[in-house]
């Protein structure tokens, strides 16, 4: 018998490997369609997965800096509000002091002093604000308060002022107390060192966080303190002293208002930086997400088409297998 | 007498026919048997003293293309080798993790950087500090796991070598026994096809472990050699020796004498380079995994672990540290020694002074590892210092350069490239194997052909039977006279 034959198993083997190949393709495409992502990322990117990892990292960092910027923005806004309170207080005191004359009665003086005391207390309360339990003007001492209470400070300042013979010297003494490390810095300011400037992005712009020890704030408190003590010696001396008190007081208020305006402007710049940082990081987050999706997403339309063609292939192979299995001499010899 | 000769002819025809029917039925019965070689009978007309005396079955031959079989065996050995390489690199790839996964090693570093930024925004927040600690732990656990898995792969390879050597030894001794039986039966003129089938299967088994070449010797015996020349079976079967190591630690190596190599008949046999005299197959891949690939992968993550520790072991980052003291990340077996890099990834840990689960305090993340009491200040300096330390571009001894997240991503990408190359090799070699298998199976049993032959045999048998009847009638006619 000559050997003109074709083994049965050869055909079966070929069919089996074709079917298993098509099935594994089909599974892969199904997974890609349902997750929307390419299955084998390393193959899709030809092994260069570190670029993708870098993009994911940038996206994470953008999220982190976004949160940081938002936290700082809240604090900056509250700072700006506190400065507004102080500014209003100074404005009010200025108007009141302008009406002070030699003929002002002691009762009027007392009224003026009481309203100035209230303004002083408001300023201190504003500087002692905290947000989510963190004191804003106390530097690294997060659980505050930034300043000692108004009563304690005023009673100290009363002693300081009464030790001076004239109004002018008393005003100077109060200013000195606020500037000295053994005065305000020791007993008035209860906070700690200011926080270092914080970068809003790797190598980006930074924002500062002033404390209540800032010179502009010290001057403001000094000016308000003067107003609160106008019914105490030596400010309550009659006659020419009153004029000098008014002049000196208005002068201190003017300087304090300038300082507060400057500080407010600086905080305003920081607020702008923070706003810009927030929108920038939000945009970055989105753009990185987009870039990553572009890199790894499996287009559903294309995948569906491929899946369909694999399905058709598989069906064809099944049909052919069924037909061929009947194509055997044994069938026809029945 | 001619009529008796005719009788004998017809009779020989019938017995040849029944032998052919036996062979055809045997073929059909074994149509689905793997490793069965189709039998064919060789017929020849008998000739005694110049007179034709009918037909005889000379031999029953196994139809198998030895060359094709040889190629297939070598191809299968290569597939085995390449598949082992693909499996290894796929495993390592999964240890590094998918780049889009937050739990991957690169993702863990990015997460740690993010939690540090957020903690610097509110250093007083215990919640944010605790997120930093969690991120750091995730990174440490990822590296620990990777080290443990690599060690496990190495251990598995060692066990696989022991198993393969056992299989090889028993297969070789089976082949030798079959050789003897075949020689004996053939000498007595009996049909040895079944034993030949068995021997073919045994040799196929061997070919998955080592690439084997079979050479025909006299009397139906076969000699086996590896493709690179070592003798496996030539009369006597070679005996392979190997000592499995019950526990393999990262410092162990074959060159250091801790791990066993392969011996053949008591002589050491090297499997490097490219399988040495053993040839590239499953066995040589296991050795490569145990002695080359896994140690290299281990060294890569150990270098990364060391880089991590060194970034934080810096008094300018954490002023509470002594010079060269490990900071946030430590070697949990003792003081950090840069020279002791092997196995560092498994020993990496978060400093216990910041881990509340081990008696540490979270505020030390903010105030310094060795800080005695909590100053209670919201100072972000050390946290910012940690962030800068992670983001600093440093160079590894391998020449890679970048911030820590980059270094991890580069190692992962390098590994993925190895995996893709291995996948390519496997695909190529597999398609070649498929083509060879297909070609080999084509020469197998074809039931259609057997049925056709049976029809012819049936007709021939009937014709011979008719001849016998006719001769019987003729003899009867003579005897009736």
PDB file of N, CA, C and O in Angstrom, chain B residues 423-480:
ATOM      1  N   UNK B 423       8.432  37.311  25.451  1.00  0.00           N
ATOM      2  CA  UNK B 423       7.144  36.952  24.839  1.00  0.00           C
ATOM      3  C   UNK B 423       7.303  36.742  23.348  1.00  0.00           C
ATOM      4  O   UNK B 423       6.758  35.813  22.757  1.00  0.00           O
ATOM      5  N   UNK B 424       8.064  37.625  22.722  1.00  0.00           N
ATOM      6  CA  UNK B 424       8.364  37.502  21.301  1.00  0.00           C
ATOM      7  C   UNK B 424       9.003  36.166  20.989  1.00  0.00           C
ATOM      8  O   UNK B 424       8.612  35.465  20.053  1.00  0.00           O
ATOM      9  N   UNK B 425      10.036  35.838  21.799  1.00  0.00           N
ATOM     10  CA  UNK B 425      10.748  34.581  21.565  1.00  0.00           C
ATOM     11  C   UNK B 425       9.816  33.394  21.710  1.00  0.00           C
ATOM     12  O   UNK B 425       9.853  32.457  20.907  1.00  0.00           O
ATOM     13  N   UNK B 426       8.961  33.439  22.735  1.00  0.00           N
ATOM     14  CA  UNK B 426       8.036  32.319  22.939  1.00  0.00           C
ATOM     15  C   UNK B 426       7.090  32.189  21.750  1.00  0.00           C
ATOM     16  O   UNK B 426       6.844  31.090  21.253  1.00  0.00           O
ATOM     17  N   UNK B 427       6.565  33.322  21.295  1.00  0.00           N
ATOM     18  CA  UNK B 427       5.623  33.266  20.168  1.00  0.00           C
ATOM     19  C   UNK B 427       6.270  32.674  18.931  1.00  0.00           C
ATOM     20  O   UNK B 427       5.718  31.798  18.275  1.00  0.00           O
ATOM     21  N   UNK B 428       7.491  33.159  18.641  1.00  0.00           N
ATOM     22  CA  UNK B 428       8.197  32.652  17.463  1.00  0.00           C
ATOM     23  C   UNK B 428       8.410  31.151  17.567  1.00  0.00           C
ATOM     24  O   UNK B 428       8.102  30.383  16.653  1.00  0.00           O
ATOM     25  N   UNK B 429       8.987  30.741  18.734  1.00  0.00           N
ATOM     26  CA  UNK B 429       9.326  29.336  18.899  1.00  0.00           C
ATOM     27  C   UNK B 429       8.067  28.477  18.917  1.00  0.00           C
ATOM     28  O   UNK B 429       8.049  27.381  18.354  1.00  0.00           O
ATOM     29  N   UNK B 430       6.986  28.989  19.515  1.00  0.00           N
ATOM     30  CA  UNK B 430       5.734  28.223  19.564  1.00  0.00           C
ATOM     31  C   UNK B 430       5.177  28.006  18.181  1.00  0.00           C
ATOM     32  O   UNK B 430       4.656  26.928  17.884  1.00  0.00           O
ATOM     33  N   UNK B 431       5.237  29.020  17.327  1.00  0.00           N
ATOM     34  CA  UNK B 431       4.645  28.833  16.002  1.00  0.00           C
ATOM     35  C   UNK B 431       5.472  27.815  15.227  1.00  0.00           C
ATOM     36  O   UNK B 431       4.935  27.013  14.459  1.00  0.00           O
ATOM     37  N   UNK B 432       6.801  27.816  15.441  1.00  0.00           N
ATOM     38  CA  UNK B 432       7.626  26.809  14.786  1.00  0.00           C
ATOM     39  C   UNK B 432       7.256  25.407  15.283  1.00  0.00           C
ATOM     40  O   UNK B 432       7.117  24.458  14.497  1.00  0.00           O
ATOM     41  N   UNK B 433       7.090  25.300  16.612  1.00  0.00           N
ATOM     42  CA  UNK B 433       6.708  24.007  17.188  1.00  0.00           C
ATOM     43  C   UNK B 433       5.369  23.536  16.624  1.00  0.00           C
ATOM     44  O   UNK B 433       5.192  22.357  16.310  1.00  0.00           O
ATOM     45  N   UNK B 434       4.427  24.497  16.493  1.00  0.00           N
ATOM     46  CA  UNK B 434       3.113  24.109  15.965  1.00  0.00           C
ATOM     47  C   UNK B 434       3.241  23.588  14.551  1.00  0.00           C
ATOM     48  O   UNK B 434       2.628  22.589  14.180  1.00  0.00           O
ATOM     49  N   UNK B 435       4.043  24.274  13.744  1.00  0.00           N
ATOM     50  CA  UNK B 435       4.203  23.842  12.357  1.00  0.00           C
ATOM     51  C   UNK B 435       4.807  22.443  12.308  1.00  0.00           C
ATOM     52  O   UNK B 435       4.359  21.576  11.546  1.00  0.00           O
ATOM     53  N   UNK B 436       5.827  22.190  13.128  1.00  0.00           N
ATOM     54  CA  UNK B 436       6.469  20.872  13.136  1.00  0.00           C
ATOM     55  C   UNK B 436       5.498  19.804  13.630  1.00  0.00           C
ATOM     56  O   UNK B 436       5.433  18.705  13.058  1.00  0.00           O
ATOM     57  N   UNK B 437       4.737  20.136  14.689  1.00  0.00           N
ATOM     58  CA  UNK B 437       3.775  19.152  15.211  1.00  0.00           C
ATOM     59  C   UNK B 437       2.756  18.803  14.135  1.00  0.00           C
ATOM     60  O   UNK B 437       2.416  17.635  13.937  1.00  0.00           O
ATOM     61  N   UNK B 438       2.281  19.840  13.462  1.00  0.00           N
ATOM     62  CA  UNK B 438       1.310  19.626  12.396  1.00  0.00           C
ATOM     63  C   UNK B 438       1.880  18.706  11.328  1.00  0.00           C
ATOM     64  O   UNK B 438       1.239  17.747  10.895  1.00  0.00           O
ATOM     65  N   UNK B 439       3.101  18.996  10.909  1.00  0.00           N
ATOM     66  CA  UNK B 439       3.732  18.170   9.871  1.00  0.00           C
ATOM     67  C   UNK B 439       3.883  16.729  10.340  1.00  0.00           C
ATOM     68  O   UNK B 439       3.633  15.781   9.580  1.00  0.00           O
ATOM     69  N   UNK B 440       4.253  16.560  11.591  1.00  0.00           N
ATOM     70  CA  UNK B 440       4.435  15.218  12.122  1.00  0.00           C
ATOM     71  C   UNK B 440       3.105  14.469  12.188  1.00  0.00           C
ATOM     72  O   UNK B 440       3.013  13.297  11.826  1.00  0.00           O
ATOM     73  N   UNK B 441       2.063  15.191  12.606  1.00  0.00           N
ATOM     74  CA  UNK B 441       0.756  14.537  12.729  1.00  0.00           C
ATOM     75  C   UNK B 441       0.182  14.174  11.364  1.00  0.00           C
ATOM     76  O   UNK B 441      -0.645  13.267  11.244  1.00  0.00           O
ATOM     77  N   UNK B 442       0.659  14.872  10.341  1.00  0.00           N
ATOM     78  CA  UNK B 442       0.132  14.567   9.003  1.00  0.00           C
ATOM     79  C   UNK B 442       0.478  13.151   8.581  1.00  0.00           C
ATOM     80  O   UNK B 442      -0.243  12.533   7.794  1.00  0.00           O
ATOM     81  N   UNK B 443       1.596  12.656   9.110  1.00  0.00           N
ATOM     82  CA  UNK B 443       1.978  11.298   8.739  1.00  0.00           C
ATOM     83  C   UNK B 443       1.363  10.270   9.688  1.00  0.00           C
ATOM     84  O   UNK B 443       1.746   9.107   9.667  1.00  0.00           O
ATOM     85  N   UNK B 444       0.402  10.711  10.500  1.00  0.00           N
ATOM     86  CA  UNK B 444      -0.237   9.798  11.439  1.00  0.00           C
ATOM     87  C   UNK B 444      -1.338   8.986  10.772  1.00  0.00           C
ATOM     88  O   UNK B 444      -1.446   8.909   9.542  1.00  0.00           O
ATOM     89  N   UNK B 445      -2.189   8.396  11.593  1.00  0.00           N
ATOM     90  CA  UNK B 445      -3.240   7.519  11.087  1.00  0.00           C
ATOM     91  C   UNK B 445      -4.319   8.323  10.366  1.00  0.00           C
ATOM     92  O   UNK B 445      -4.812   9.303  10.881  1.00  0.00           O
ATOM     93  N   UNK B 446      -4.645   7.893   9.153  1.00  0.00           N
ATOM     94  CA  UNK B 446      -5.738   8.517   8.397  1.00  0.00           C
ATOM     95  C   UNK B 446      -6.834   7.460   8.279  1.00  0.00           C
ATOM     96  O   UNK B 446      -6.689   6.511   7.507  1.00  0.00           O
ATOM     97  N   UNK B 447      -7.912   7.577   9.018  1.00  0.00           N
ATOM     98  CA  UNK B 447      -8.938   6.531   9.038  1.00  0.00           C
ATOM     99  C   UNK B 447      -9.552   6.325   7.655  1.00  0.00           C
ATOM    100  O   UNK B 447      -9.921   5.206   7.306  1.00  0.00           O
ATOM    101  N   UNK B 448      -9.607   7.405   6.856  1.00  0.00           N
ATOM    102  CA  UNK B 448     -10.172   7.231   5.503  1.00  0.00           C
ATOM    103  C   UNK B 448      -9.336   6.252   4.704  1.00  0.00           C
ATOM    104  O   UNK B 448      -9.847   5.347   4.040  1.00  0.00           O
ATOM    105  N   UNK B 449      -8.004   6.449   4.796  1.00  0.00           N
ATOM    106  CA  UNK B 449      -7.121   5.572   4.046  1.00  0.00           C
ATOM    107  C   UNK B 449      -7.259   4.143   4.548  1.00  0.00           C
ATOM    108  O   UNK B 449      -7.295   3.189   3.771  1.00  0.00           O
ATOM    109  N   UNK B 450      -7.322   3.968   5.876  1.00  0.00           N
ATOM    110  CA  UNK B 450      -7.430   2.622   6.442  1.00  0.00           C
ATOM    111  C   UNK B 450      -8.724   1.953   5.960  1.00  0.00           C
ATOM    112  O   UNK B 450      -8.727   0.752   5.623  1.00  0.00           O
ATOM    113  N   UNK B 451      -9.812   2.731   5.906  1.00  0.00           N
ATOM    114  CA  UNK B 451     -11.084   2.157   5.448  1.00  0.00           C
ATOM    115  C   UNK B 451     -10.974   1.728   3.995  1.00  0.00           C
ATOM    116  O   UNK B 451     -11.450   0.657   3.614  1.00  0.00           O
ATOM    117  N   UNK B 452     -10.333   2.600   3.194  1.00  0.00           N
ATOM    118  CA  UNK B 452     -10.150   2.250   1.774  1.00  0.00           C
ATOM    119  C   UNK B 452      -9.354   0.966   1.658  1.00  0.00           C
ATOM    120  O   UNK B 452      -9.701   0.050   0.894  1.00  0.00           O
ATOM    121  N   UNK B 453      -8.228   0.913   2.446  1.00  0.00           N
ATOM    122  CA  UNK B 453      -7.397  -0.294   2.390  1.00  0.00           C
ATOM    123  C   UNK B 453      -8.196  -1.520   2.803  1.00  0.00           C
ATOM    124  O   UNK B 453      -8.057  -2.590   2.198  1.00  0.00           O
ATOM    125  N   UNK B 454      -9.038  -1.361   3.828  1.00  0.00           N
ATOM    126  CA  UNK B 454      -9.828  -2.501   4.290  1.00  0.00           C
ATOM    127  C   UNK B 454     -10.738  -3.005   3.172  1.00  0.00           C
ATOM    128  O   UNK B 454     -10.922  -4.218   3.026  1.00  0.00           O
ATOM    129  N   UNK B 455     -11.270  -2.055   2.384  1.00  0.00           N
ATOM    130  CA  UNK B 455     -12.139  -2.484   1.268  1.00  0.00           C
ATOM    131  C   UNK B 455     -11.341  -3.323   0.292  1.00  0.00           C
ATOM    132  O   UNK B 455     -11.792  -4.379  -0.169  1.00  0.00           O
ATOM    133  N   UNK B 456     -10.112  -2.834  -0.010  1.00  0.00           N
ATOM    134  CA  UNK B 456      -9.276  -3.586  -0.952  1.00  0.00           C
ATOM    135  C   UNK B 456      -8.899  -4.946  -0.369  1.00  0.00           C
ATOM    136  O   UNK B 456      -8.915  -5.969  -1.062  1.00  0.00           O
ATOM    137  N   UNK B 457      -8.526  -4.949   0.960  1.00  0.00           N
ATOM    138  CA  UNK B 457      -8.125  -6.200   1.600  1.00  0.00           C
ATOM    139  C   UNK B 457      -9.287  -7.195   1.543  1.00  0.00           C
ATOM    140  O   UNK B 457      -9.106  -8.390   1.256  1.00  0.00           O
ATOM    141  N   UNK B 458     -10.490  -6.649   1.806  1.00  0.00           N
ATOM    142  CA  UNK B 458     -11.665  -7.532   1.818  1.00  0.00           C
ATOM    143  C   UNK B 458     -11.859  -8.181   0.453  1.00  0.00           C
ATOM    144  O   UNK B 458     -12.076  -9.395   0.343  1.00  0.00           O
ATOM    145  N   UNK B 459     -11.706  -7.370  -0.591  1.00  0.00           N
ATOM    146  CA  UNK B 459     -11.895  -7.894  -1.941  1.00  0.00           C
ATOM    147  C   UNK B 459     -10.840  -8.947  -2.265  1.00  0.00           C
ATOM    148  O   UNK B 459     -11.125  -9.995  -2.821  1.00  0.00           O
ATOM    149  N   UNK B 460      -9.554  -8.587  -1.893  1.00  0.00           N
ATOM    150  CA  UNK B 460      -8.460  -9.521  -2.183  1.00  0.00           C
ATOM    151  C   UNK B 460      -8.685 -10.836  -1.433  1.00  0.00           C
ATOM    152  O   UNK B 460      -8.488 -11.926  -1.975  1.00  0.00           O
ATOM    153  N   UNK B 461      -9.104 -10.704  -0.149  1.00  0.00           N
ATOM    154  CA  UNK B 461      -9.359 -11.906   0.662  1.00  0.00           C
ATOM    155  C   UNK B 461     -10.449 -12.756   0.019  1.00  0.00           C
ATOM    156  O   UNK B 461     -10.317 -13.986  -0.121  1.00  0.00           O
ATOM    157  N   UNK B 462     -11.511 -12.074  -0.440  1.00  0.00           N
ATOM    158  CA  UNK B 462     -12.633 -12.816  -1.084  1.00  0.00           C
ATOM    159  C   UNK B 462     -12.151 -13.514  -2.341  1.00  0.00           C
ATOM    160  O   UNK B 462     -12.487 -14.686  -2.600  1.00  0.00           O
ATOM    161  N   UNK B 463     -11.313 -12.776  -3.107  1.00  0.00           N
ATOM    162  CA  UNK B 463     -10.798 -13.370  -4.347  1.00  0.00           C
ATOM    163  C   UNK B 463      -9.970 -14.607  -4.027  1.00  0.00           C
ATOM    164  O   UNK B 463     -10.109 -15.649  -4.665  1.00  0.00           O
ATOM    165  N   UNK B 464      -9.066 -14.492  -3.006  1.00  0.00           N
ATOM    166  CA  UNK B 464      -8.242 -15.651  -2.631  1.00  0.00           C
ATOM    167  C   UNK B 464      -9.101 -16.809  -2.153  1.00  0.00           C
ATOM    168  O   UNK B 464      -8.845 -17.977  -2.485  1.00  0.00           O
ATOM    169  N   UNK B 465     -10.121 -16.474  -1.389  1.00  0.00           N
ATOM    170  CA  UNK B 465     -11.023 -17.534  -0.904  1.00  0.00           C
ATOM    171  C   UNK B 465     -11.707 -18.229  -2.087  1.00  0.00           C
ATOM    172  O   UNK B 465     -11.865 -19.457  -2.110  1.00  0.00           O
ATOM    173  N   UNK B 466     -12.091 -17.429  -3.081  1.00  0.00           N
ATOM    174  CA  UNK B 466     -12.718 -17.983  -4.285  1.00  0.00           C
ATOM    175  C   UNK B 466     -11.768 -18.918  -5.010  1.00  0.00           C
ATOM    176  O   UNK B 466     -12.151 -19.973  -5.503  1.00  0.00           O
ATOM    177  N   UNK B 467     -10.464 -18.448  -5.057  1.00  0.00           N
ATOM    178  CA  UNK B 467      -9.456 -19.316  -5.695  1.00  0.00           C
ATOM    179  C   UNK B 467      -9.397 -20.652  -4.963  1.00  0.00           C
ATOM    180  O   UNK B 467      -9.347 -21.721  -5.586  1.00  0.00           O
ATOM    181  N   UNK B 468      -9.362 -20.604  -3.606  1.00  0.00           N
ATOM    182  CA  UNK B 468      -9.311 -21.847  -2.828  1.00  0.00           C
ATOM    183  C   UNK B 468     -10.499 -22.746  -3.165  1.00  0.00           C
ATOM    184  O   UNK B 468     -10.353 -23.950  -3.353  1.00  0.00           O
ATOM    185  N   UNK B 469     -11.664 -22.113  -3.229  1.00  0.00           N
ATOM    186  CA  UNK B 469     -12.877 -22.893  -3.570  1.00  0.00           C
ATOM    187  C   UNK B 469     -12.712 -23.561  -4.924  1.00  0.00           C
ATOM    188  O   UNK B 469     -13.025 -24.755  -5.112  1.00  0.00           O
ATOM    189  N   UNK B 470     -12.259 -22.751  -5.912  1.00  0.00           N
ATOM    190  CA  UNK B 470     -12.100 -23.273  -7.278  1.00  0.00           C
ATOM    191  C   UNK B 470     -11.127 -24.455  -7.292  1.00  0.00           C
ATOM    192  O   UNK B 470     -11.374 -25.495  -7.907  1.00  0.00           O
ATOM    193  N   UNK B 471      -9.980 -24.306  -6.587  1.00  0.00           N
ATOM    194  CA  UNK B 471      -8.991 -25.386  -6.567  1.00  0.00           C
ATOM    195  C   UNK B 471      -9.588 -26.618  -5.911  1.00  0.00           C
ATOM    196  O   UNK B 471      -9.376 -27.748  -6.353  1.00  0.00           O
ATOM    197  N   UNK B 472     -10.328 -26.364  -4.820  1.00  0.00           N
ATOM    198  CA  UNK B 472     -10.992 -27.476  -4.142  1.00  0.00           C
ATOM    199  C   UNK B 472     -11.911 -28.228  -5.120  1.00  0.00           C
ATOM    200  O   UNK B 472     -11.926 -29.462  -5.179  1.00  0.00           O
ATOM    201  N   UNK B 473     -12.663 -27.473  -5.941  1.00  0.00           N
ATOM    202  CA  UNK B 473     -13.553 -28.095  -6.948  1.00  0.00           C
ATOM    203  C   UNK B 473     -12.746 -28.885  -7.947  1.00  0.00           C
ATOM    204  O   UNK B 473     -13.106 -30.016  -8.328  1.00  0.00           O
ATOM    205  N   UNK B 474     -11.602 -28.244  -8.375  1.00  0.00           N
ATOM    206  CA  UNK B 474     -10.762 -28.925  -9.361  1.00  0.00           C
ATOM    207  C   UNK B 474     -10.266 -30.255  -8.794  1.00  0.00           C
ATOM    208  O   UNK B 474     -10.289 -31.284  -9.475  1.00  0.00           O
ATOM    209  N   UNK B 475      -9.768 -30.205  -7.528  1.00  0.00           N
ATOM    210  CA  UNK B 475      -9.267 -31.437  -6.905  1.00  0.00           C
ATOM    211  C   UNK B 475     -10.402 -32.464  -6.793  1.00  0.00           C
ATOM    212  O   UNK B 475     -10.217 -33.656  -7.037  1.00  0.00           O
ATOM    213  N   UNK B 476     -11.574 -31.944  -6.447  1.00  0.00           N
ATOM    214  CA  UNK B 476     -12.723 -32.833  -6.326  1.00  0.00           C
ATOM    215  C   UNK B 476     -13.033 -33.528  -7.657  1.00  0.00           C
ATOM    216  O   UNK B 476     -13.284 -34.733  -7.710  1.00  0.00           O
ATOM    217  N   UNK B 477     -12.968 -32.712  -8.752  1.00  0.00           N
ATOM    218  CA  UNK B 477     -13.227 -33.282 -10.071  1.00  0.00           C
ATOM    219  C   UNK B 477     -12.255 -34.437 -10.364  1.00  0.00           C
ATOM    220  O   UNK B 477     -12.636 -35.498 -10.856  1.00  0.00           O
ATOM    221  N   UNK B 478     -10.911 -34.159 -10.045  1.00  0.00           N
ATOM    222  CA  UNK B 478      -9.912 -35.207 -10.296  1.00  0.00           C
ATOM    223  C   UNK B 478     -10.259 -36.455  -9.489  1.00  0.00           C
ATOM    224  O   UNK B 478     -10.247 -37.567  -9.999  1.00  0.00           O
ATOM    225  N   UNK B 479     -10.584 -36.284  -8.208  1.00  0.00           N
ATOM    226  CA  UNK B 479     -10.793 -37.440  -7.339  1.00  0.00           C
ATOM    227  C   UNK B 479     -12.061 -38.203  -7.721  1.00  0.00           C
ATOM    228  O   UNK B 479     -12.177 -39.392  -7.457  1.00  0.00           O
ATOM    229  N   UNK B 480     -12.972 -37.516  -8.350  1.00  0.00           N
ATOM    230  CA  UNK B 480     -14.209 -38.227  -8.728  1.00  0.00           C
ATOM    231  C   UNK B 480     -14.027 -39.159  -9.921  1.00  0.00           C
ATOM    232  O   UNK B 480     -14.842 -40.025 -10.178  1.00  0.00           O
TER     233      UNK B 480
END
